[in-house]
Coordinates of C-alpha atoms and ligand atoms in Angstrom, one line a residue:
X1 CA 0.0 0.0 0.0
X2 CA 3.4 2.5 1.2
X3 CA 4.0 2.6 -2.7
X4 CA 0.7 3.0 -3.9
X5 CA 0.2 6.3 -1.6
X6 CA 3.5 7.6 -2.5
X7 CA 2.5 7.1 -6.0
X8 CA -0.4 8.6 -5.7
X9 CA 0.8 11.5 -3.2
X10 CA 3.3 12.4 -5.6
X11 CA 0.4 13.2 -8.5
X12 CA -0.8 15.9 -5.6
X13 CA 2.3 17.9 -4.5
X14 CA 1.9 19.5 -1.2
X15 CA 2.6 23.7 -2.1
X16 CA 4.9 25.3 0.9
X17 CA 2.2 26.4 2.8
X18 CA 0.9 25.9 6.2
X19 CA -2.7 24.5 6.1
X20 CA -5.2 23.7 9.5
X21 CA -8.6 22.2 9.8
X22 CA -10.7 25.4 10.9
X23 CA -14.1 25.9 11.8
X24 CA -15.7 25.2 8.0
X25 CA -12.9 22.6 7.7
X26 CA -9.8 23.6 5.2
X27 CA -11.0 26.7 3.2
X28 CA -8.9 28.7 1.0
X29 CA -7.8 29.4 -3.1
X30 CA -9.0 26.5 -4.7
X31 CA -5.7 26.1 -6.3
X32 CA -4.0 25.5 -3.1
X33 CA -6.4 22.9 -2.4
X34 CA -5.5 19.9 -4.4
X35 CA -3.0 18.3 -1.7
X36 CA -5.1 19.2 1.2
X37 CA -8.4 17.3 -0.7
X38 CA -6.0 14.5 -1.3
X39 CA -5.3 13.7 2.6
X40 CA -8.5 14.8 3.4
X41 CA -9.4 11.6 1.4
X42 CA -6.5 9.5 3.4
X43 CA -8.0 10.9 6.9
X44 CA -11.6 9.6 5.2
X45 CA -10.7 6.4 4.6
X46 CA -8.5 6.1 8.6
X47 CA -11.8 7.5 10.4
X48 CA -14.1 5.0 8.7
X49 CA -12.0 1.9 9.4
X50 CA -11.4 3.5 12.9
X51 CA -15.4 3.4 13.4
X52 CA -15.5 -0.3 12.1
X53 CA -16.3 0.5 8.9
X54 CA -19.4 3.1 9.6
X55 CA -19.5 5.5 6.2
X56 CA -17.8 9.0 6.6
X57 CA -18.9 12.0 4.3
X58 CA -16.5 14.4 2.4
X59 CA -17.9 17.6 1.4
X60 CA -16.6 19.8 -1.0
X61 CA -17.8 23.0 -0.7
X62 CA -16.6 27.0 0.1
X63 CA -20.0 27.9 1.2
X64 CA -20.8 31.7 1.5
X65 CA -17.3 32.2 -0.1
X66 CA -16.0 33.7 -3.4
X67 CA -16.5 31.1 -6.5
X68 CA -12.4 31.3 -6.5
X69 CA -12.1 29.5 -3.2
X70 CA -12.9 26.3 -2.3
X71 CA -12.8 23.9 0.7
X72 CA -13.1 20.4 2.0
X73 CA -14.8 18.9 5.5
X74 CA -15.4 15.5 6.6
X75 CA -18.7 14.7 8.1
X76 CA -19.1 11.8 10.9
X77 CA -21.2 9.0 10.4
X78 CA -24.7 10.1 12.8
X79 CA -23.9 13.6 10.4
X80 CA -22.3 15.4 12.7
X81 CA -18.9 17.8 12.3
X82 CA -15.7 15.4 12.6
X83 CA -14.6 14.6 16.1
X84 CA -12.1 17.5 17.1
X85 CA -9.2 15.0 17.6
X86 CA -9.4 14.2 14.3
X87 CA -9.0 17.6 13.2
X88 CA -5.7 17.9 14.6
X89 CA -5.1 14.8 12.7
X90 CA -5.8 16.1 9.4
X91 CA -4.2 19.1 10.1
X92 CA -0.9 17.2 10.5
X93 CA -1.7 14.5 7.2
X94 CA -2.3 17.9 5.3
X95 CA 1.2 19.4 6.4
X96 CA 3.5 16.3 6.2
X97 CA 6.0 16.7 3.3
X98 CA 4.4 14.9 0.1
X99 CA 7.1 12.4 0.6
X100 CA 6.0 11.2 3.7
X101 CA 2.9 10.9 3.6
X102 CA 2.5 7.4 3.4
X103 CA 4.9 7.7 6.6
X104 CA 2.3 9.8 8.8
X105 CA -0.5 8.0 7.7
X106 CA 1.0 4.8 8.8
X107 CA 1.9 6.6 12.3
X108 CA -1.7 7.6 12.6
X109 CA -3.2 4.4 11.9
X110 CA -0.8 2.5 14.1
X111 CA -1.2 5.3 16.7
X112 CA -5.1 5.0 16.4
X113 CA -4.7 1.3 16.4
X114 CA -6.7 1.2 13.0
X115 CA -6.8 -2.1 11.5
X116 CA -5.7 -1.6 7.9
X117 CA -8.3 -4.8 7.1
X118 CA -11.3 -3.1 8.5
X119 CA -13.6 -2.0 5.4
X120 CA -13.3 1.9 5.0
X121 CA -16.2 3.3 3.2
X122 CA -16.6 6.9 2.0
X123 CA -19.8 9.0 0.4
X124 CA -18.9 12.5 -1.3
X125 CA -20.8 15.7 -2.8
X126 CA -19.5 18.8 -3.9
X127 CA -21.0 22.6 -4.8
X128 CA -21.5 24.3 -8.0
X129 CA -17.8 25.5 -8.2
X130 CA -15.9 25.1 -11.0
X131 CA -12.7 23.8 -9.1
X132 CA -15.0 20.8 -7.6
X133 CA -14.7 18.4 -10.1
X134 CA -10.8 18.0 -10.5
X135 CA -10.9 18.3 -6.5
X136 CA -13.1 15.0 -6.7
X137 CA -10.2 13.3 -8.3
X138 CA -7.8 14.1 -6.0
X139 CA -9.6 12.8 -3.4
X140 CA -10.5 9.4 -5.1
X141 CA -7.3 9.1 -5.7
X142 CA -6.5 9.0 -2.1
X143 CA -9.1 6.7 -1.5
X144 CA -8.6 4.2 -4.3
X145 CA -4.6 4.7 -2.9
X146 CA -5.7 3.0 0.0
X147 CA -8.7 0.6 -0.7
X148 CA -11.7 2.4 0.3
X149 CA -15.4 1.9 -1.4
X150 CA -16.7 5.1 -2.3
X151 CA -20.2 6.8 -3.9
X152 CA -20.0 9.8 -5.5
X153 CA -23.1 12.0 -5.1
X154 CA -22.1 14.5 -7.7
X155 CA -23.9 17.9 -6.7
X156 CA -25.6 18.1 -3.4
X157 CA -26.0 20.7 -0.7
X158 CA -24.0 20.5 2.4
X159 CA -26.9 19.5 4.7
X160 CA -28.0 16.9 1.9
X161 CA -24.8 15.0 2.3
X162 CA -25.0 15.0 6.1
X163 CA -28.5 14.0 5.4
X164 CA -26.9 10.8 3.4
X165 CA -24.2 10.0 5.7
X166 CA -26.6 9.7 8.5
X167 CA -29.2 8.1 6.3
X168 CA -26.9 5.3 4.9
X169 CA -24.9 4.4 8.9
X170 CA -28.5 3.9 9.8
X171 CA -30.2 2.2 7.2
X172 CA -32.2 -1.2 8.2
X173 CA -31.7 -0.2 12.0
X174 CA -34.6 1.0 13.7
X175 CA -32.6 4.2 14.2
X176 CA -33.0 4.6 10.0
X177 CA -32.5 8.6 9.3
X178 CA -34.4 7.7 5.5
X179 CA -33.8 6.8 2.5
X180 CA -30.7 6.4 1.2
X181 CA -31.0 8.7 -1.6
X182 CA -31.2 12.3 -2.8
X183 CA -35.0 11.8 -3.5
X184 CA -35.6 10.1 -0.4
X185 CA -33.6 13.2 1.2
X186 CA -36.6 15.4 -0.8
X187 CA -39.4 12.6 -0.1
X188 CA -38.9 13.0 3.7
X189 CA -38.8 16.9 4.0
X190 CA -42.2 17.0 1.4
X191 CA -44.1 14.8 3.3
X192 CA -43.7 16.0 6.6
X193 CA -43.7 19.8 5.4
X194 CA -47.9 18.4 4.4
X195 CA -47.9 17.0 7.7
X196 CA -46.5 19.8 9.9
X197 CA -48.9 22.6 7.8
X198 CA -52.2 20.7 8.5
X199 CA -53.9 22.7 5.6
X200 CA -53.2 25.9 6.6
X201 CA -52.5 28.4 4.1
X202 CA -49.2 30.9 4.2
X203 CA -50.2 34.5 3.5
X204 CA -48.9 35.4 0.0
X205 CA -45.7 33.9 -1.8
X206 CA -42.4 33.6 -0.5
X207 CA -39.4 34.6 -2.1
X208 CA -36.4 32.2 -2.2
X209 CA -32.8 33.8 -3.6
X210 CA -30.6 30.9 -3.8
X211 CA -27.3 33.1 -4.2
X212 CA -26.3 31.8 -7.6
X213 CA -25.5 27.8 -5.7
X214 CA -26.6 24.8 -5.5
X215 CA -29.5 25.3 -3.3
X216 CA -31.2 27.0 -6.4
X217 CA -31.5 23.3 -8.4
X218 CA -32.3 21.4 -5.2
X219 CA -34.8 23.7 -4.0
X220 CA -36.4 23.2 -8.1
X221 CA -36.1 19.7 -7.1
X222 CA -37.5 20.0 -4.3
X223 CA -40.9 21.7 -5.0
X224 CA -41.9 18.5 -6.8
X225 CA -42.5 16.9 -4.0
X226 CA -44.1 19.5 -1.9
X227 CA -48.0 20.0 -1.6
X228 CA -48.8 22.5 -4.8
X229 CA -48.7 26.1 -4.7
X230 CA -52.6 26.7 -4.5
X231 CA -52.6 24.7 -1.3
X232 CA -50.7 26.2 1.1
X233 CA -47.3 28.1 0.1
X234 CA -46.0 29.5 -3.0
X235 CA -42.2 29.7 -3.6
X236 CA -41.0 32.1 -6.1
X237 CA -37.1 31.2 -6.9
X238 CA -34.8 33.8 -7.7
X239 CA -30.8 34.1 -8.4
X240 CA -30.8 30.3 -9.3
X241 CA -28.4 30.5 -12.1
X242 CA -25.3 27.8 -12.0
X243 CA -24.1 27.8 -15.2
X244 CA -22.5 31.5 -14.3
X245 CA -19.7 30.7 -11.9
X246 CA -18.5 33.9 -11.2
X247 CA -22.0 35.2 -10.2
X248 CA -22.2 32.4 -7.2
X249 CA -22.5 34.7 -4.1
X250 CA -22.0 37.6 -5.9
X251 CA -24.3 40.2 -5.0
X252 CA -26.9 38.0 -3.4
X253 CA -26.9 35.2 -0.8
X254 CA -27.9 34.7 3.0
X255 CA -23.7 36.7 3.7
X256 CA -24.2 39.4 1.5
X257 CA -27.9 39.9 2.9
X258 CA -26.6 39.5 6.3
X259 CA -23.5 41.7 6.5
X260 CA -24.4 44.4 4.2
X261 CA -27.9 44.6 6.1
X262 CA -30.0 44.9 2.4
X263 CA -31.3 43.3 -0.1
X264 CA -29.7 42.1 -3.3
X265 CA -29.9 44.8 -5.4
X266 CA -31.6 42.6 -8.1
X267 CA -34.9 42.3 -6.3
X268 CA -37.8 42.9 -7.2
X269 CA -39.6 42.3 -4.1
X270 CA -42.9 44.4 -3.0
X271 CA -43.4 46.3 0.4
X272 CA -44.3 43.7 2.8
X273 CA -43.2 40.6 0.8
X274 CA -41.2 37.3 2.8
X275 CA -38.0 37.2 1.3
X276 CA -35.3 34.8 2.5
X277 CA -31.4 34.3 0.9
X278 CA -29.2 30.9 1.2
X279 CA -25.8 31.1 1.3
X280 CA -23.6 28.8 -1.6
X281 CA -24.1 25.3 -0.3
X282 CA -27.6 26.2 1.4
X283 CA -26.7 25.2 5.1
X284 CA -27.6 29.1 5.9
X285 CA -30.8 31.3 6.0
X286 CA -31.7 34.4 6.6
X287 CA -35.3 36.5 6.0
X288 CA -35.8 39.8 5.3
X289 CA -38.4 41.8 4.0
X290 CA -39.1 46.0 2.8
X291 CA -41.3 47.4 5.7
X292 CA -43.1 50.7 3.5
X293 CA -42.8 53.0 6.7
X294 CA -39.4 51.7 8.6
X295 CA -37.2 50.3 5.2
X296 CA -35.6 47.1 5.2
X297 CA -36.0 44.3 8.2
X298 CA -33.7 41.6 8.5
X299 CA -34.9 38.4 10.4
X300 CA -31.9 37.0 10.9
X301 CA -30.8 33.3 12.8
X302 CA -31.6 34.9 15.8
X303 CA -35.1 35.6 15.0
X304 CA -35.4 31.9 13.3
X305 CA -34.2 30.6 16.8
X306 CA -36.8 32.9 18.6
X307 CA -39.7 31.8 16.2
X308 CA -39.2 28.4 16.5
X309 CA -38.6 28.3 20.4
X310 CA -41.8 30.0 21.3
X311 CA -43.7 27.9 18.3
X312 CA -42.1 24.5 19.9
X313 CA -42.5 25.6 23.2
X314 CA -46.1 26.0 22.8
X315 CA -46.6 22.8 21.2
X316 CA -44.9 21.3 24.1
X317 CA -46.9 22.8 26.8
X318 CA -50.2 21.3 24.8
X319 CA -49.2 18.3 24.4
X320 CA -49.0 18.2 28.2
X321 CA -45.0 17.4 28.1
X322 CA -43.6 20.7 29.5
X323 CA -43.1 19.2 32.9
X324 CA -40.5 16.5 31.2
X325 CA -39.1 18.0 28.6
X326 CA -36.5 20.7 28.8
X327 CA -36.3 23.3 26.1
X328 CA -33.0 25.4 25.8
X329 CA -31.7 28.1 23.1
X330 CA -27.8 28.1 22.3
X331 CA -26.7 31.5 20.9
X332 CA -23.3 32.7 20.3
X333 CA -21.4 36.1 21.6
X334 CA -23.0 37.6 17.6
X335 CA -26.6 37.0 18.9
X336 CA -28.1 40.6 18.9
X337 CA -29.1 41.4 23.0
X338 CA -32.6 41.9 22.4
X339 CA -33.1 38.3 20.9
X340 CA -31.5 37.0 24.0
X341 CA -33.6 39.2 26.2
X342 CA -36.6 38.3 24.3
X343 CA -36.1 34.2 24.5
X344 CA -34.9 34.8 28.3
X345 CA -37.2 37.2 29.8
X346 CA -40.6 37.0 27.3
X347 CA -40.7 33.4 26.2
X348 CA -38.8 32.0 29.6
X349 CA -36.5 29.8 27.8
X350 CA -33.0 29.3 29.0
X351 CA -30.0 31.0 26.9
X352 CA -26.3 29.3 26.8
X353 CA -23.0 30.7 24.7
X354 CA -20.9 28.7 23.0
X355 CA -18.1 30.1 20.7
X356 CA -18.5 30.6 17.7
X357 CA -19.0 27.4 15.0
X358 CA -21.7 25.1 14.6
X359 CA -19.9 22.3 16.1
X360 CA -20.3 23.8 19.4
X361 CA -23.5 25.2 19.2
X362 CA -24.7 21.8 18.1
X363 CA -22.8 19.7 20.8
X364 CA -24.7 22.4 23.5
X365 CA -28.0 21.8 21.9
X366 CA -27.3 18.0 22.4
X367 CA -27.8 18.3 26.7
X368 CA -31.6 19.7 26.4
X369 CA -34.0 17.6 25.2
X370 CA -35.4 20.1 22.7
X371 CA -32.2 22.3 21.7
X372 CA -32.7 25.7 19.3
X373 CA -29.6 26.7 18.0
X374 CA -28.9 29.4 15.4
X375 CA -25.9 31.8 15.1
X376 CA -27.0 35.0 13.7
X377 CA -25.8 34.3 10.4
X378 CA -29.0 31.5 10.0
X379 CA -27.0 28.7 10.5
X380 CA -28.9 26.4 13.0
X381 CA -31.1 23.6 13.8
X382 CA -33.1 22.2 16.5
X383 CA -32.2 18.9 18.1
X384 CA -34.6 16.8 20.0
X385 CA -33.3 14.3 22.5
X386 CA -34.6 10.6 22.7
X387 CA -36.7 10.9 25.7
X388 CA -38.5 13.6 23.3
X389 CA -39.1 11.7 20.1
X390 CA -40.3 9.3 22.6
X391 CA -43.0 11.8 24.4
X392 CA -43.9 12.6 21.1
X393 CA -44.8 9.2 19.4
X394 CA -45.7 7.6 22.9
X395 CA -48.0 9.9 25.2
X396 CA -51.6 8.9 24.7
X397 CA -53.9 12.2 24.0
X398 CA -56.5 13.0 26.3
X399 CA -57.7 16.1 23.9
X400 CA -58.1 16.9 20.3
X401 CA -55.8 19.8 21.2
X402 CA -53.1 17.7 23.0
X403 CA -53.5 15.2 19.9
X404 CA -53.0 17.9 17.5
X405 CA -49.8 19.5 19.1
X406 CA -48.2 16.1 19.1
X407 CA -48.8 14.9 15.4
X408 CA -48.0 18.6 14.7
X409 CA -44.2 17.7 17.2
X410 CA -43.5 14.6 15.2
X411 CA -44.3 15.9 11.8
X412 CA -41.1 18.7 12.8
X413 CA -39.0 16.1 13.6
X414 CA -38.9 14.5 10.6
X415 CA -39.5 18.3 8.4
X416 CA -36.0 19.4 10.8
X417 CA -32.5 18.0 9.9
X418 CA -31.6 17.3 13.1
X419 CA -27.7 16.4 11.4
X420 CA -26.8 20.3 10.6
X421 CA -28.4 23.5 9.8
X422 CA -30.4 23.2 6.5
X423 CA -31.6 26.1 4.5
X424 CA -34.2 24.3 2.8
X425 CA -35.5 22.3 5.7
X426 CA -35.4 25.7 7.8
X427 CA -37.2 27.3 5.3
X428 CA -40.1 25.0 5.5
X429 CA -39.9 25.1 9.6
X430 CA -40.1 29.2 9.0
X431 CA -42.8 28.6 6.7
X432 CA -44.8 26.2 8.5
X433 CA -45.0 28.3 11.7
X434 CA -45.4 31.9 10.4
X435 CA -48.9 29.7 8.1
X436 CA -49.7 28.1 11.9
X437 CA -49.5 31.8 13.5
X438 CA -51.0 33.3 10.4
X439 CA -48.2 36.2 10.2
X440 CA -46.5 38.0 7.9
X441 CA -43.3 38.7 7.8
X442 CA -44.3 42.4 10.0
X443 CA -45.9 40.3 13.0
X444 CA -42.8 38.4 13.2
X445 CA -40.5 41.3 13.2
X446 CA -42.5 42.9 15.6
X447 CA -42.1 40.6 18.7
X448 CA -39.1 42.1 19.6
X449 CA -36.2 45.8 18.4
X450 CA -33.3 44.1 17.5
X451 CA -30.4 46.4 18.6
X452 CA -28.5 48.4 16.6
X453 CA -25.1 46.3 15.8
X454 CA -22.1 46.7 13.2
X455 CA -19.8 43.9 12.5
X456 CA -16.1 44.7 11.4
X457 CA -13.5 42.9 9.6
X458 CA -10.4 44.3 11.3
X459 CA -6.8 43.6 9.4
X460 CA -4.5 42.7 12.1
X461 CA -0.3 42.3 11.8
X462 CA -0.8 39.1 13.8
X463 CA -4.3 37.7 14.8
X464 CA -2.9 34.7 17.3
X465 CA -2.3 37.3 19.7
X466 CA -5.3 37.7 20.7
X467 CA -6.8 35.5 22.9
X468 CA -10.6 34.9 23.9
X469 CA -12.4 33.4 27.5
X470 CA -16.0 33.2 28.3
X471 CA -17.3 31.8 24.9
X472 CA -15.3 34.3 23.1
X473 CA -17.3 37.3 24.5
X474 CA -13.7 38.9 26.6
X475 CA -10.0 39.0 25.0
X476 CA -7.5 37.3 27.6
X477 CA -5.0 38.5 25.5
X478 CA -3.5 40.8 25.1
X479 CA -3.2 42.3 28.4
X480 CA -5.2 45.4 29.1
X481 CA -7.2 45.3 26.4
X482 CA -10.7 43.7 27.5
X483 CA -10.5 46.5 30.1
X484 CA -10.3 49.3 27.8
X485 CA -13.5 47.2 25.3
X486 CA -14.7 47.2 29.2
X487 CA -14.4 50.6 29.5
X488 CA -15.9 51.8 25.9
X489 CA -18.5 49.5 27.1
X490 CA -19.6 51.4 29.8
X491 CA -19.9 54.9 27.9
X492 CA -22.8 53.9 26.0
X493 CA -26.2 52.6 26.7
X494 CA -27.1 49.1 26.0
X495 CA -23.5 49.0 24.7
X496 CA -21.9 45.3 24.1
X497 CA -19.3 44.5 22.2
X498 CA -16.1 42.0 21.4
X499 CA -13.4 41.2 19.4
X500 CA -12.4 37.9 18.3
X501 CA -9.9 36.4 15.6
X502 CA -11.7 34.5 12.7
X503 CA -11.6 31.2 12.9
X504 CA -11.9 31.4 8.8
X505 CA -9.7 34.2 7.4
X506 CA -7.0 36.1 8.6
X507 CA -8.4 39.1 10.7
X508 CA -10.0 40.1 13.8
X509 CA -13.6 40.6 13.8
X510 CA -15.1 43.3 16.0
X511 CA -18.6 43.4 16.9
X512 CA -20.5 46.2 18.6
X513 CA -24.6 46.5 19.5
X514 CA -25.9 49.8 21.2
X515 CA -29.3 52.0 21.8
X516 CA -28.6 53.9 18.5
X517 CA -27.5 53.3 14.9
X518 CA -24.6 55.8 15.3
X519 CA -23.9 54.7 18.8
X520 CA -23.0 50.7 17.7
X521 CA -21.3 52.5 14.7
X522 CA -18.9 54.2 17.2
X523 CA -18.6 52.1 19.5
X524 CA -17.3 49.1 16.4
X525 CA -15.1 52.0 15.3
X526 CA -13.1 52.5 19.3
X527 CA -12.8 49.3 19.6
X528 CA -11.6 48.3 16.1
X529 CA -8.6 51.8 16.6
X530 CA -8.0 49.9 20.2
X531 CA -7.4 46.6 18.5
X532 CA -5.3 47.8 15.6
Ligands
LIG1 P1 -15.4 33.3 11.8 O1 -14.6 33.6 10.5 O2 -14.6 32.4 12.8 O3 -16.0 34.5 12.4 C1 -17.5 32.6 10.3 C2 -18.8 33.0 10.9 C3 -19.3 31.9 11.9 C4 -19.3 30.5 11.2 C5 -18.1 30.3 10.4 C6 -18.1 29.0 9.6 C7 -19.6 35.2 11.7 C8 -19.3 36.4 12.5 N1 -18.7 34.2 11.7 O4 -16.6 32.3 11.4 O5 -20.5 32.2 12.4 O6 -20.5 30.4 10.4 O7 -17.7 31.4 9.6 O8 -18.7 29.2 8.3 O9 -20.6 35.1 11.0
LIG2 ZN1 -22.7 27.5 4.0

């Protein structure tokens, strides 16, 4: 096999760079990438056999990013983000010298006490990038290097192929996640989007901008096997163009929305209409819609988290299960204050921080037994514990209402992808509770005033400096300067704000909320000069 790697290392030079397994995996120039994909595909085929031969998933994807960059990440067999050891491991496969490669993955599996007989078995997707395809055959090269069984899924979304890992470690068990298969990916999420809407009807269309990516063609796919338009919601597709690769995220998409707190200039959206953008691999949401007297209204993952607590939360209490169950929110240090206030204080739901990344928030989520967690960027899920798919498919009704709530709880199990955030399956929660409450996308916006914020990039000399503590929310380093942010802090009402080095590109990121638009504005601008 030691030849057969080397061989096959030696068709994927490592460049002389430094690379690291980050928060959205390795991420950079998609020319850099063809090495990294390569180990990537070596660490694949070591974590499968390491997990007895359970299927691992290989995503190829630079989500929100420019169509220049690509990225890779490795997806563990219940779905979830790869077990943080093993980033370390990848990190150190994807920086060995090419010639000794074969060398460190021998260490590793000897190490990990893999046994080089154990089946390894591998499923992989990529985005609409033009760099994805000759990334797939670096990585099957690693595999076929080292006698693993593969599928390639071609063009999926990031969520789908979490879906499929998931789907495929549990088929035939009574744990089964669905079918094995793209459709059966779209089958599940139709029929329970019928099932969780009960016939009600959303008010007016919504508007989906797919950011140029693959969620355009899945979401097309998709509609086929929802209820039609005339019976209960209307999608109107927009910015769904793939062939045009340098238009992916340009302009458009759940970032652009998000950051640049607007619209894409290209719509076309009316006063009052329910617009929502995915980012490029559609594992991110965000709404927004153009209120005639107060301008644009973003509903960010913040409000998604909000929504669906308090929708949940009710259900719960009707079916009679709010004694047993516990219902928590996970936010990050980016969730706007009020949104926190709001969940705490109006719907009584416990708030917890994590850092920032979905791994965490998800692993948080995890300890209640219905967990809502969203980073303001509309990445998120909701998680339900066993003891709450069992309340839900077990407790006998005593009341049409109590009945209702629970077919209405299990029909959002199956409509949620428990595995990882999921534009398309959050779009259909969003949907399904805004038909249930009967709102627009004003009632929504209306249960709480987000406050003012500004988030800013700033370009530091050296970005490792900096240190964070209490879920990144305080600097630890470098001395004195959480106490002059502290200090800043104080000077302004409401005022909150933190600085933090990206765990995705190389600069600090600054964020500031306060009472006014021009106080937040100031406030990001004292602490970004303190920082510099
Ligand atoms: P960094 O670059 O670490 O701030 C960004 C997002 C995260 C997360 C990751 C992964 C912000 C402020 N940060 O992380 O929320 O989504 O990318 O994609 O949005
Ligand atoms: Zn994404």
């Amino acid at each position: 096999m030691d030849a057969k790697i080397l061989e096959a290392s030696q068709k994927h030079p490592k460049p002389d760079l430094n690379f690291q397994y980050g928060t959205a995996g390795f991420r950079m120039k998609a020319n850099l990438l063809d090495s990294v994909v390569f180990r990537v595909g070596l660490v694949a085929a070591l974590r499968s056999r390491k997990l007895g031969g359970q299927t691992i998933g290989v995503m190829i994807t630079a989500s929100h990013n420019p169509p220049e960059d690509n990225g890779v990440k490795l997806v563990d067999p219940m779905g979830e983000m790869l077990e943080q050891a093993w980033e370390v491991y990848s990190t150190e496969l994807a920086n060995a010298k090419t010639e000794d490669v074969p060398e460190v993955y021998h260490k590793l599996e000897k190490s990990l006490k893999i046994d080089p007989k154990t089946p390894a078995r591998v499923i992989y997707a990529r985005d609409t990038r033009p760099s994805g395809p000759a990334l797939v055959r670096s990585l099957v090269d690693a595999l076929e290097a080292v006698g693993a069984e593969y599928t390639d899924y071609k063009l999926l979304t990031t969520p789908q192929l979490h879906y499929l890992t998931r789907c495929t470690n549990t088929e035939g068990t009574p744990q089964s996640y669905g079918e094995v298969s793209e459709k059966g990916y779209y089958k599940k999420l139709g029929a329970a989007f019928a099932r969780a809407m009960k016939g009600k009807k959303a008010r007016g269309p919504v508007i989906v901008d797919c950011a140029n990516g693959v969620g355009g063609p899945k979401l097309a796919e998709l509609l086929k096997y929802l209820p039609p338009a005339s019976e209960g919601l209307e999608i109107k597709i927009v910015n769904d163009d793939v062939l045009k690769s340098e238009i992916l995220n340009s302009d458009c998409g759940a970032d652009y929305v998000k950051t640049k707190q607007r619209a894409p200039p290209s719509s076309k959206a009316g006063p009052n209409e329910r617009c929502c953008s995915l980012d490029g691999d559609a594992d991110r949401i965000i709404y927004y819609f153009n209120d005639p007297t107060h301008g644009f209204r973003l509903l960010d993952g913040d409000r998604i988290a909000s929504l669906s607590a308090s929708f949940i939360g009710d259900l719960v209490r009707e079916a009679g299960l709010a004694e047993d169950l516990k219902i928590g929110v996970v936010q990050t240090a980016y969730a706007n204050g009020a949104s926190t206030k709001y969940v705490e204080k109006t719907l009584k739901i416990p708030v917890v921080f994590t850092p920032t990344g979905v791994k965490w928030l998800h692993h948080a989520a995890t300890k209640f037994d219905v967990g809502v967690y969203f980073e303001a960027n509309g990445h998120g899920t909701i998680v339900f514990s066993d003891q709450a798919l069992k309340a839900f498919n077990t407790t006998d009704p005593q009341s049409p209402a109590q009945k209702n709530a629970l077919e209405t709880l299990r029909a959002l199990t199956e409509l949620i992808n428990q595995t990882v955030g999921d534009a398309l399956s959050d779009m259909l929660l969003v949907e399904t509770i805004l038909a249930h409450k009967s709102w627009t996308p004003k009632e929504w916006d209306s249960t709480y005033t987000d406050l003012p914020n500004r988030l800013v990039r700033v370009e530091v000399p050296d970005r490792s400096i900096f240190k964070t503590t209490d879920a990144e929310r305080k600097l630890s380093a470098p001395e004195g300067v959480q106490a002059q942010i502290d200090a800043l802090m104080a000077k302004f009402k409401d005022g909150r704000a933190f600085a933090r080095p990206s765990g995705t590109e190389d600069a600090l990121r600054v964020y500031a909320e306060a009472a006014t638009r021009s106080e937040a504005d100031d406030l990001a601008t004292k602490v970004s000069d303190l920082c510099k």
